[in-house]
Tab-separated table of C-alpha atoms in Angstrom:
chain	number	residue	atom	x	y	z
A	283	UNK	CA	-9.635	17.953	11.934
A	284	UNK	CA	-11.238	15.086	10.214
A	285	UNK	CA	-10.047	12.182	7.965
A	286	UNK	CA	-10.911	14.263	4.786
A	287	UNK	CA	-8.557	16.979	5.995
A	288	UNK	CA	-5.807	14.520	6.602
A	289	UNK	CA	-6.245	12.721	3.282
A	290	UNK	CA	-6.142	16.150	1.475
A	291	UNK	CA	-2.852	17.064	3.259
A	292	UNK	CA	-1.366	13.575	2.666
A	293	UNK	CA	-2.333	13.572	-1.064
A	294	UNK	CA	-0.711	17.035	-1.397
A	295	UNK	CA	2.463	15.512	0.014
A	296	UNK	CA	2.345	17.912	2.980
A	297	UNK	CA	4.480	17.184	5.966
A	298	UNK	CA	2.448	15.932	8.904
A	299	UNK	CA	4.204	17.291	12.007
A	300	UNK	CA	4.289	15.227	15.220
A	301	UNK	CA	1.711	16.166	17.789
A	302	UNK	CA	-0.367	18.136	15.312
A	303	UNK	CA	-4.090	17.768	14.975
A	304	UNK	CA	-3.528	15.962	11.657
A	305	UNK	CA	-1.151	13.523	13.342
A	306	UNK	CA	-3.840	12.802	15.951
A	307	UNK	CA	-6.299	12.042	13.119
A	308	UNK	CA	-3.671	9.693	11.506
A	309	UNK	CA	-3.229	7.922	14.846
A	310	UNK	CA	-6.943	7.519	15.416
A	311	UNK	CA	-7.442	6.150	11.865
A	312	UNK	CA	-4.606	3.737	12.343
A	313	UNK	CA	-6.249	2.346	15.489
A	314	UNK	CA	-9.255	1.486	13.256
A	315	UNK	CA	-7.011	-0.173	10.729
A	316	UNK	CA	-5.363	-2.334	13.410
A	317	UNK	CA	-8.816	-3.383	14.544
A	318	UNK	CA	-10.008	-4.353	10.996
A	319	UNK	CA	-6.812	-6.147	10.113
A	320	UNK	CA	-6.867	-7.944	13.477
A	321	UNK	CA	-10.212	-9.341	12.544
A	322	UNK	CA	-9.107	-10.080	8.959
A	323	UNK	CA	-6.044	-11.954	10.208
A	324	UNK	CA	-7.486	-13.552	13.267
A	325	UNK	CA	-9.137	-16.603	11.708
A	326	UNK	CA	-10.181	-18.038	8.308
A	327	UNK	CA	-12.688	-16.145	6.222
A	328	UNK	CA	-14.360	-16.944	2.943
A	329	UNK	CA	-13.011	-14.762	0.050
A	330	UNK	CA	-16.192	-12.688	0.055
A	331	UNK	CA	-15.743	-11.890	3.731
A	332	UNK	CA	-12.051	-11.016	3.076
A	333	UNK	CA	-13.221	-8.458	0.494
A	334	UNK	CA	-15.857	-7.070	2.860
A	335	UNK	CA	-13.197	-6.518	5.577
A	336	UNK	CA	-10.855	-5.073	2.981
A	337	UNK	CA	-13.555	-2.688	1.860
A	338	UNK	CA	-14.207	-1.680	5.494
A	339	UNK	CA	-10.390	-1.093	5.878
A	340	UNK	CA	-9.992	1.198	2.776
A	341	UNK	CA	-13.359	2.844	3.084
A	342	UNK	CA	-14.562	2.048	-0.505
A	343	UNK	CA	-15.851	-0.952	-2.424
A	344	UNK	CA	-13.575	-3.701	-3.478
A	345	UNK	CA	-14.286	-5.378	-6.799
A	346	UNK	CA	-15.323	-9.019	-6.582
A	347	UNK	CA	-12.311	-10.001	-8.754
A	348	UNK	CA	-9.808	-8.869	-6.064
A	349	UNK	CA	-8.252	-11.693	-4.038
A	350	UNK	CA	-6.219	-11.208	-0.860
A	351	UNK	CA	-4.556	-14.080	1.006
A	352	UNK	CA	-4.231	-13.050	4.684
A	353	UNK	CA	-2.456	-12.066	6.718
A	354	UNK	CA	-2.543	-8.688	5.231
A	355	UNK	CA	-1.483	-5.523	7.126
A	356	UNK	CA	-2.168	-1.869	6.649
A	357	UNK	CA	-1.361	0.677	9.354
A	358	UNK	CA	-3.731	3.303	7.927
A	359	UNK	CA	-5.940	1.719	5.208
A	360	UNK	CA	-7.836	4.783	4.067
A	361	UNK	CA	-5.534	5.732	1.278
A	362	UNK	CA	-5.482	2.542	-0.761
A	363	UNK	CA	-7.106	2.395	-4.238
A	364	UNK	CA	-7.479	-1.041	-5.819
A	365	UNK	CA	-8.379	-1.875	-9.455
A	366	UNK	CA	-9.834	-5.116	-10.716
A	367	UNK	CA	-8.323	-8.581	-10.920
A	368	UNK	CA	-5.642	-8.013	-8.416
A	369	UNK	CA	-4.060	-10.769	-6.414
A	370	UNK	CA	-2.295	-9.838	-3.102
A	371	UNK	CA	-0.439	-12.806	-1.592
A	372	UNK	CA	-0.007	-13.426	2.172
A	373	UNK	CA	2.055	-11.400	4.406
A	374	UNK	CA	1.866	-8.070	2.575
A	375	UNK	CA	2.253	-4.820	4.508
A	376	UNK	CA	0.966	-1.481	3.121
A	377	UNK	CA	1.980	1.716	4.905
A	378	UNK	CA	-0.509	3.736	2.824
A	379	UNK	CA	-0.738	7.100	4.440
A	380	UNK	CA	0.931	8.712	1.388
A	381	UNK	CA	-1.363	6.791	-1.007
A	382	UNK	CA	-1.131	3.394	-2.622
A	383	UNK	CA	-2.798	2.920	-6.055
A	384	UNK	CA	-2.779	-0.538	-7.618
A	385	UNK	CA	-3.944	-0.892	-11.266
A	386	UNK	CA	-5.925	-3.700	-12.773
A	387	UNK	CA	-4.520	-7.243	-13.321
A	388	UNK	CA	-1.609	-6.927	-10.847
A	389	UNK	CA	0.060	-9.704	-8.913
A	390	UNK	CA	1.671	-8.788	-5.544
A	391	UNK	CA	3.977	-11.446	-4.165
A	392	UNK	CA	4.339	-12.657	-0.561
A	393	UNK	CA	5.576	-10.297	2.115
A	394	UNK	CA	5.678	-7.143	-0.150
A	395	UNK	CA	6.125	-3.944	1.691
A	396	UNK	CA	4.747	-0.707	0.205
A	397	UNK	CA	6.026	2.137	2.299
A	398	UNK	CA	4.675	5.771	1.663
A	399	UNK	CA	6.083	7.743	4.606
A	400	UNK	CA	9.447	8.993	5.560
A	401	UNK	CA	10.387	10.501	8.913
A	402	UNK	CA	12.371	13.850	9.009
A	403	UNK	CA	16.188	13.399	9.074
A	404	UNK	CA	16.596	16.214	11.652
A	405	UNK	CA	16.512	14.491	15.039
A	406	UNK	CA	14.571	17.376	16.527
A	407	UNK	CA	11.824	16.807	13.912
A	408	UNK	CA	11.918	12.992	13.633
A	409	UNK	CA	8.321	12.630	14.527
A	410	UNK	CA	7.411	14.702	11.362
A	411	UNK	CA	6.307	12.534	8.452
A	412	UNK	CA	6.732	13.183	4.748
A	413	UNK	CA	4.232	11.280	2.608
A	414	UNK	CA	4.725	10.269	-1.059
A	415	UNK	CA	2.478	8.009	-3.019
A	416	UNK	CA	3.194	4.758	-4.678
A	417	UNK	CA	1.485	3.968	-7.940
A	418	UNK	CA	1.579	0.553	-9.450
A	419	UNK	CA	0.331	0.418	-13.077
A	420	UNK	CA	-1.707	-2.228	-14.884
A	421	UNK	CA	-0.470	-5.845	-15.284
A	422	UNK	CA	2.437	-5.452	-12.901
A	423	UNK	CA	4.002	-8.510	-11.263
A	424	UNK	CA	5.740	-7.854	-8.008
A	425	UNK	CA	7.716	-10.853	-6.647
A	426	UNK	CA	7.956	-12.063	-3.087
A	427	UNK	CA	9.765	-9.972	-0.351
A	428	UNK	CA	9.917	-6.769	-2.476
A	429	UNK	CA	10.056	-3.320	-0.780
A	430	UNK	CA	8.698	-0.288	-2.669
A	431	UNK	CA	9.787	3.066	-1.204
A	432	UNK	CA	7.849	6.341	-1.104
A	433	UNK	CA	7.181	8.315	-4.283
A	434	UNK	CA	7.729	5.331	-6.687
A	435	UNK	CA	5.690	4.665	-9.791
A	436	UNK	CA	5.887	1.269	-11.399
A	437	UNK	CA	4.877	1.367	-15.018
A	438	UNK	CA	2.337	-0.881	-16.779
A	439	UNK	CA	3.439	-4.518	-17.583
A	440	UNK	CA	6.564	-4.143	-15.475
A	441	UNK	CA	8.041	-7.057	-13.386
A	442	UNK	CA	9.862	-6.450	-10.081
A	443	UNK	CA	12.017	-9.473	-9.213
A	444	UNK	CA	11.809	-11.143	-5.753
A	445	UNK	CA	13.655	-9.401	-2.881
A	446	UNK	CA	14.222	-6.172	-4.836
A	447	UNK	CA	14.152	-2.783	-3.186
A	448	UNK	CA	12.581	-0.209	-5.499
A	449	UNK	CA	13.894	3.233	-4.738
A	450	UNK	CA	13.029	4.948	-8.032
A	451	UNK	CA	10.412	4.827	-10.797
A	452	UNK	CA	10.184	1.659	-12.873
A	453	UNK	CA	9.652	2.100	-16.634
A	454	UNK	CA	6.778	0.366	-18.308
A	455	UNK	CA	7.508	-3.134	-19.697
A	456	UNK	CA	10.726	-3.429	-17.802
A	457	UNK	CA	12.145	-6.045	-15.527
A	458	UNK	CA	13.917	-4.723	-12.371
A	459	UNK	CA	16.027	-6.681	-9.961
A	460	UNK	CA	18.236	-5.969	-6.934
A	461	UNK	CA	18.788	-3.509	-4.129
A	462	UNK	CA	18.478	-0.900	-5.357
A	463	UNK	CA	16.398	-2.267	-8.194
A	464	UNK	CA	17.759	-1.635	-11.633
A	465	UNK	CA	16.445	-2.481	-15.069
A	466	UNK	CA	17.943	-5.737	-16.521
A	467	UNK	CA	15.709	-6.326	-19.572
A	468	UNK	CA	12.311	-5.456	-21.081
A	469	UNK	CA	9.140	-7.581	-21.081
A	470	UNK	CA	8.653	-9.316	-24.514
């Protein structure tokens, strides 16, 4: 089994069973992500070097308009897709095995957590992982200390208020707040 086999299974929302060959590939890939994020977060780097390390982490080019303020954490890295003119503030944590897509012109606040995996509820299968992607549309603003759970889509131009926990899809041009996040208004 190779990374492409794992990505195919993850992007098809297939359960990754504990101790399976795919789980081993996931673990191996995670070790690489820990190495790259360790370098990224270990000392100061010019913005261009931050983008180079981010590109190494995700395995694809990062547009020159993307800005990340370390520390930044990803425990997998290879299932992140970034648009252009994205700002990711310090302390963000991406659990991206299930897939994280961030559209153009997004702002991601301090300490945001994007979580794309759930473990099985059955104690005998607790090591099994169920992936579900997170998609963030264009021009989205996510405030500080937000958690976005697996399978959520945040529509274009939406705003997620600080400290919200997003458990379900957010309609385009809406403002959500709270835990669980709920729509409180629309964007003018």
